Coordinates of C-alpha atoms in Angstrom, one line a residue:
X1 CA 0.0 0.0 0.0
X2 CA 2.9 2.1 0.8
X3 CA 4.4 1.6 -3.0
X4 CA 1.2 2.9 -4.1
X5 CA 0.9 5.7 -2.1
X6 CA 4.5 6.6 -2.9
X7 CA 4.1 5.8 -6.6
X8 CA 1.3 8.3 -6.9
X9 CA 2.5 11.0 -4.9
X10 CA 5.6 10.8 -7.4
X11 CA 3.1 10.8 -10.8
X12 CA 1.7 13.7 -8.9
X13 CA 5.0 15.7 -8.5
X14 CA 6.3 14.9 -12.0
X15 CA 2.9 16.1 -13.5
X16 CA 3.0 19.5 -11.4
X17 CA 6.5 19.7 -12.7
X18 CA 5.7 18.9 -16.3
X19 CA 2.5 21.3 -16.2
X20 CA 4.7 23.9 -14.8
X21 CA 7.4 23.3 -17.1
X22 CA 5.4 23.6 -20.5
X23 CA 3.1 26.6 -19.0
X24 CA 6.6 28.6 -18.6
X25 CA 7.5 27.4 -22.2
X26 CA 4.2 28.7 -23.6
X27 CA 4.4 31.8 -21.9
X28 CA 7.8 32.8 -23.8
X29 CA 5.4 32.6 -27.0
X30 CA 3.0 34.9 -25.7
X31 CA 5.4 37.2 -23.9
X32 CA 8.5 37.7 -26.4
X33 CA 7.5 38.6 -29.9
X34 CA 10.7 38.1 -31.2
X35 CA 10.5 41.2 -33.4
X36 CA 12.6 42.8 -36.0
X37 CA 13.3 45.5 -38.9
X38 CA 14.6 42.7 -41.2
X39 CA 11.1 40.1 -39.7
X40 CA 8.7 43.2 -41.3
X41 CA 10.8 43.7 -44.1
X42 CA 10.6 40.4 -45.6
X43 CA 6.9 40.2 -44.7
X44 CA 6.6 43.0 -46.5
X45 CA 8.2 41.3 -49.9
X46 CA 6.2 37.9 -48.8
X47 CA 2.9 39.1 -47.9
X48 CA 2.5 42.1 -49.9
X49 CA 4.2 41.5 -53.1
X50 CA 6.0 44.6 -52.4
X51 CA 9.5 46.3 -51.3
X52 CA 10.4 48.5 -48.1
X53 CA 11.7 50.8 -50.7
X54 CA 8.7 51.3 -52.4
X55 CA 6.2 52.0 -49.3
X56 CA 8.6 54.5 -48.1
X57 CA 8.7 56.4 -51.3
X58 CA 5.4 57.1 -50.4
X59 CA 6.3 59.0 -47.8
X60 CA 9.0 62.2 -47.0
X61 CA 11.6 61.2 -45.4
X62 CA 10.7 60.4 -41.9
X63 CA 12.5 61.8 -38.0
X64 CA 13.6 59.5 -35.6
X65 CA 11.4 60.0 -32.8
X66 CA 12.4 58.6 -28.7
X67 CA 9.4 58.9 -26.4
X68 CA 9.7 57.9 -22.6
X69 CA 7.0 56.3 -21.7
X70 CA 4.8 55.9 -18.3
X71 CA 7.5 53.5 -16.6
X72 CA 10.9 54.9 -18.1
X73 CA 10.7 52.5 -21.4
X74 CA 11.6 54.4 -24.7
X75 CA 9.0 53.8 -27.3
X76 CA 11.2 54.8 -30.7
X77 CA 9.0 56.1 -34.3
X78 CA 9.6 57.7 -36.8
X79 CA 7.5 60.9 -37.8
X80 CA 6.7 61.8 -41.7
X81 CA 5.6 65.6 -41.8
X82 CA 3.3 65.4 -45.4
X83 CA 3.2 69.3 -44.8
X84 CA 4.7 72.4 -44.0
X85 CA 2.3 73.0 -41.4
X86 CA 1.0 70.4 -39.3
X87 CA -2.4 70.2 -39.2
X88 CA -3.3 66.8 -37.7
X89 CA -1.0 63.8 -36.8
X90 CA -2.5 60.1 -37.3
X91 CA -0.4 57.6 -34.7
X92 CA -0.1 54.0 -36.2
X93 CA 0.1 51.0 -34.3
X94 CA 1.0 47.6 -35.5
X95 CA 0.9 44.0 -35.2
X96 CA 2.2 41.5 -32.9
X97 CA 5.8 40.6 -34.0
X98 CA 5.8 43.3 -36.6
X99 CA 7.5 47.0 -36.3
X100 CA 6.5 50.7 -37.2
X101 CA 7.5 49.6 -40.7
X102 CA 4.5 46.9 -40.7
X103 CA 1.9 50.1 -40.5
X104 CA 3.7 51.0 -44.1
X105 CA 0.6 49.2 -45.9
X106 CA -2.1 51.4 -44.5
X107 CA -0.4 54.7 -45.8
X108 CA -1.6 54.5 -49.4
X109 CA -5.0 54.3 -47.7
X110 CA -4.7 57.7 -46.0
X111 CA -3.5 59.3 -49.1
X112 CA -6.0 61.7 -48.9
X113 CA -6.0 62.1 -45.6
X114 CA -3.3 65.8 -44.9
X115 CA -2.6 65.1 -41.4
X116 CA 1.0 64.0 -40.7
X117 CA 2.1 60.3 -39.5
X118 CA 3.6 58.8 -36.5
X119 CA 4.6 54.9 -36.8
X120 CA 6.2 53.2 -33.8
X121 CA 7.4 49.9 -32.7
X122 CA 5.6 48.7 -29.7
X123 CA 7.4 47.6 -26.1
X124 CA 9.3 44.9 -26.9
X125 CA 9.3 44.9 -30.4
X126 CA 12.0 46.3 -33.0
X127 CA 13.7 49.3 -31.4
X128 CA 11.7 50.2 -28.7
X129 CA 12.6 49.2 -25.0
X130 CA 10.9 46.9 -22.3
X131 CA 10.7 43.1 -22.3
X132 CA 7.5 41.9 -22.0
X133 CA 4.6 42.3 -24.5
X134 CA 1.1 42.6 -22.7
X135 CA -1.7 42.4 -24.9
X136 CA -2.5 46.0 -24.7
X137 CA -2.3 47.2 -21.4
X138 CA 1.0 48.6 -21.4
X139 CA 0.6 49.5 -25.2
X140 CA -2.2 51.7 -24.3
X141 CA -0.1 53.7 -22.0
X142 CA 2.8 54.3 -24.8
X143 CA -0.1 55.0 -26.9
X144 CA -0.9 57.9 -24.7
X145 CA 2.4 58.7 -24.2
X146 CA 3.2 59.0 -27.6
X147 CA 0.4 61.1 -27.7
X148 CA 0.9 63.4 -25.3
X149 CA 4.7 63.7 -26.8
X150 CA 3.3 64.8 -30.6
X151 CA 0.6 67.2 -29.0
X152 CA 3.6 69.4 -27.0
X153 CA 5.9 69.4 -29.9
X154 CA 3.8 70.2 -32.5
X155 CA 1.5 72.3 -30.2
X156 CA -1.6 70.3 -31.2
X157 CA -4.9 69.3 -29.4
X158 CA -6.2 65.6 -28.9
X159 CA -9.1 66.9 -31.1
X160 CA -6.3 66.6 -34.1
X161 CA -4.5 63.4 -33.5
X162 CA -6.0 60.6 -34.9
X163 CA -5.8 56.6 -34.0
X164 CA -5.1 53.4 -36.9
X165 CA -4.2 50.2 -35.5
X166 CA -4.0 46.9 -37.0
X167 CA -4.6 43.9 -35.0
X168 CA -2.4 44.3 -31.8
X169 CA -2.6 47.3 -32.8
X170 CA -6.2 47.7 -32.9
X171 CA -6.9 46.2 -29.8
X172 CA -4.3 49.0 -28.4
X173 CA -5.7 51.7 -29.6
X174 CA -9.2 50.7 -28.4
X175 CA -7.8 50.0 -25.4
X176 CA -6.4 53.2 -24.7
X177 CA -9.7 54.7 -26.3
X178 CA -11.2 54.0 -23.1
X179 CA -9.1 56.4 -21.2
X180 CA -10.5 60.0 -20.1
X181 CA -9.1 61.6 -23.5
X182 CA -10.9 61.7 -26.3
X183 CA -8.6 62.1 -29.8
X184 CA -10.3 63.1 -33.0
X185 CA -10.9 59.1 -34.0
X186 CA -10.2 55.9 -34.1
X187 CA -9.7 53.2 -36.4
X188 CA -9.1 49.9 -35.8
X189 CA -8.4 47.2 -38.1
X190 CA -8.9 43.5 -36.8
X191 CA -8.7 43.5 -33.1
X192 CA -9.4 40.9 -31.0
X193 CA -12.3 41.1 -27.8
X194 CA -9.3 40.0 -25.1
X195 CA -6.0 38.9 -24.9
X196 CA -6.9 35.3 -23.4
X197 CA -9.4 35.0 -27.1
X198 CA -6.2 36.4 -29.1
X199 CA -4.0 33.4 -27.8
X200 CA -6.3 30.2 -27.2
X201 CA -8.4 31.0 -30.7
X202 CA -5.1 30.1 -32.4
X203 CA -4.1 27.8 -29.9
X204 CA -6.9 25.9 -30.4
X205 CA -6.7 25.7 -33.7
X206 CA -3.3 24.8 -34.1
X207 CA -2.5 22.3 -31.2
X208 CA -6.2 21.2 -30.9
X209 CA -8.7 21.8 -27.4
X210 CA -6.1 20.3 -25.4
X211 CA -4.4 24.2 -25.1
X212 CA -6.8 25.1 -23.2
X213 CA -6.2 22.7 -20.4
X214 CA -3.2 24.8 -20.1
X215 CA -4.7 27.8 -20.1
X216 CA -4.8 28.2 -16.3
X217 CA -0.9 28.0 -15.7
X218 CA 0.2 29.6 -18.8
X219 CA -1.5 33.0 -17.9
X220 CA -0.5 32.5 -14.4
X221 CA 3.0 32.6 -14.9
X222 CA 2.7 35.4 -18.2
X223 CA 0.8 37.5 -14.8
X224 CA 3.9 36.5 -12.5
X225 CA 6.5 36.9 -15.2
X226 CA 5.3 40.4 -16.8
X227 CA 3.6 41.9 -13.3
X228 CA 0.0 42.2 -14.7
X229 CA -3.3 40.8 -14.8
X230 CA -4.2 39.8 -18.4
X231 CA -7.9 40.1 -17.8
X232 CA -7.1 43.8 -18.2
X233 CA -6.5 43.1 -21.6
X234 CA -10.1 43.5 -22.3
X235 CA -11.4 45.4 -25.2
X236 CA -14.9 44.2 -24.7
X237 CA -15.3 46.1 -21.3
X238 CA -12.7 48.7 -22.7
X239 CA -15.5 49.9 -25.7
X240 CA -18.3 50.8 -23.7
X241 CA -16.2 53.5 -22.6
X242 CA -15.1 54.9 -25.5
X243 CA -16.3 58.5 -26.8
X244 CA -14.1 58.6 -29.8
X245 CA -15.7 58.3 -33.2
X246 CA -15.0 54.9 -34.2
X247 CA -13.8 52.6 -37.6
X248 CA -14.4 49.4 -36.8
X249 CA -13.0 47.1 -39.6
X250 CA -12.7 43.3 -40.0
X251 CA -12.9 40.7 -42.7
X252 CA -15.3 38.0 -42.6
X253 CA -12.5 35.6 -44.1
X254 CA -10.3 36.5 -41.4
X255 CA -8.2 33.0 -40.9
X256 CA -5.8 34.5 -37.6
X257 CA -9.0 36.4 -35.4
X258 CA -12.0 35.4 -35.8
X259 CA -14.1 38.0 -37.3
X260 CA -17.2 37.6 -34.6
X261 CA -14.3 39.2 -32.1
X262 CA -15.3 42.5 -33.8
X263 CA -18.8 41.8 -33.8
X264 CA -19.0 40.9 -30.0
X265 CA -16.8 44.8 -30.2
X266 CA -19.3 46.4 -31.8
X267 CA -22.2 45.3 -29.7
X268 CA -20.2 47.2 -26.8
X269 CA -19.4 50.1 -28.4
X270 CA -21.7 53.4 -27.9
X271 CA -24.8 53.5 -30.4
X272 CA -24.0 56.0 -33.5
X273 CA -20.5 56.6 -32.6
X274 CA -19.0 53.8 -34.9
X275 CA -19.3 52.4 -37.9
X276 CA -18.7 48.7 -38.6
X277 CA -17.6 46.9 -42.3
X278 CA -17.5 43.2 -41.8
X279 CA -16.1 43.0 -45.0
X280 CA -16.7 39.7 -47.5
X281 CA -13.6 40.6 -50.1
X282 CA -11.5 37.9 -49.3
X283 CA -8.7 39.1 -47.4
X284 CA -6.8 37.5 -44.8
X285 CA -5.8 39.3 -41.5
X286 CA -5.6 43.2 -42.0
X287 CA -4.8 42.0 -45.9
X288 CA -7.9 43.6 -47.5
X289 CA -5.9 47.2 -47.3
X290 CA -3.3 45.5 -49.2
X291 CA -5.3 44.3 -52.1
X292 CA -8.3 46.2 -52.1
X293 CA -6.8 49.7 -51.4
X294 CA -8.8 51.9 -53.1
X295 CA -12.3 50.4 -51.7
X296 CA -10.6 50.8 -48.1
X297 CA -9.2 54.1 -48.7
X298 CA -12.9 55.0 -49.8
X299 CA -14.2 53.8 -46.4
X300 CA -11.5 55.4 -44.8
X301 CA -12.3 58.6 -46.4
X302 CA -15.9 58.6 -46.2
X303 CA -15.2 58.0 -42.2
X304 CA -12.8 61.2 -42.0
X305 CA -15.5 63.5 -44.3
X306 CA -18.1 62.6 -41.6
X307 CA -15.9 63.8 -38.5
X308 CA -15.6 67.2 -37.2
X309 CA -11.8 68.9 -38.4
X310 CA -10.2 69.5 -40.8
X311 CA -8.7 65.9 -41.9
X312 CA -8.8 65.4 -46.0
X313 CA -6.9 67.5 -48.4
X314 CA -9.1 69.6 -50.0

């Protein structure tokens, strides 16, 4: 009897141990996004039949921009001025894994639009500091931050920066939407509802309904390891609180995040403040403003002529 006892008490110990184990392991996937210049760049060739060079000739030549950000991390951009006098400012945030250089596909879509742009790499990704990624909650801060840094150098108003994120990116700026503040607009492109959908959606898809037996440990040791609480990530309860003007995009062929993520965003956010196109063109993630550009600059535009300011070129 004692064998037995001993026995399982030992299966026990090796399980805990084994559990523990390939939590940690998952965690480093959803904490490091192992992000760089020369990642986007080919992504860019891959994925949008394009070049680096050719985006950026799109665009003046940009300024380095260093922001410090809430906690002491240095969130680094790069501001294009599309005018002599700045009128307006759109901030771009991008995906997970990307950099500022992955927000380079939504520019021919603002082609119309005359306010200047600021594209930056998120914490923990390409040049900016910090270590850990965090679903948005620490983005949305560096969002503000950012923010706050364009509206005292260029003497502007929140009432003339604008919002565009794209997946990660979208989630962030909606996140941050629900902050006090109130910029001109958002636009978000693809977000997800909450961080723990993000992750076990494609978990569960690629590894099978198993993932999510591991749920519990894995986002107990990202809270432990990044010194957060990941149901904070939340854009669901983040939208309710959001008095910006809203552009709420997704595609219904969306293969990465489910497209109903943006539905279940949309029946949170505030009646007649957004507008919704659950798109049917065919694109994958955030991939309609790469093949259908026009038809998204057109929503885009229409969007912008239907806000108060100054935003199009006349």
């Amino acid at each position: 009897m004692k064998f037995f006892k001993r026995f399982f008490l030992f299966l026990l110990v090796v399980f805990a141990a084994a559990y523990v184990y390939v939590s940690w392991a998952l965690s480093d996937r959803i904490l490091f996004p192992h992000s760089s210049d020369a990642l986007t760049k080919s992504r860019i060739i891959s994925n949008w039949g394009k070049t680096y060079e050719s985006m950026m000739a799109l665009l003046p030549s940009p300024t380095d921009i260093s922001v410090t950000s809430f906690d002491g991390i240095q969130i680094k951009g790069k501001y294009f001025q599309k005018s002599d006098t700045t009128h307006c400012v759109v901030i771009l945030a991008h995906g997970w894994t990307d950099t500022w250089a992955g927000s380079l596909k939504y520019v021919p879509a603002l082609e119309d639009c005359r306010c200047d742009l600021v594209l930056y790499d998120h914490r923990a990704h390409g040049e900016s500091g910090g270590i850990y990624a965090t679903g948005g909650i620490k983005e949305s801060k560096d969002l503000l931050a950012v923010t706050d840094w364009v509206e005292k150098e260029k003497g502007l108003t929140d009432k003339q920066i604008g919002w565009l994120g794209a997946s990660w990116g979208a989630a962030t700026v909606l996140t941050a939407g629900a902050d006090a503040r109130n910029v001109a607009f958002i636009i978000a492109d693809a977000p997800f509802q909450d961080w723990y959908s993000a992750i076990f959606e494609r978990a569960n898809r690629d590894y099978g309904m198993a993932a999510s037996a591991l749920s519990v440990g894995v986002m107990g040791v990202v809270n432990w390891r990044a010194g957060i609480d990941y149901h904070e990530a939340n854009i669901l309860e983040a939208a309710s609180k959001i008095e910006e003007p809203v552009l709420l995009i997704h595609s219904q062929t969306d293969e990465q995040t489910n497209s109903q993520q943006s539905v279940n965003i949309a029946k949170k956010l505030k009646p007649n403040n957004f507008t919704f196109h659950h798109l049917d063109w065919g694109g994958d993630h955030t991939r309609d403003v790469l093949f259908h550009t026009e038809e998204y600059k057109e929503l885009v535009n229409v969007f912008l002529k239907g806000l108060e300011g100054d935003f199009l070129k006349q």
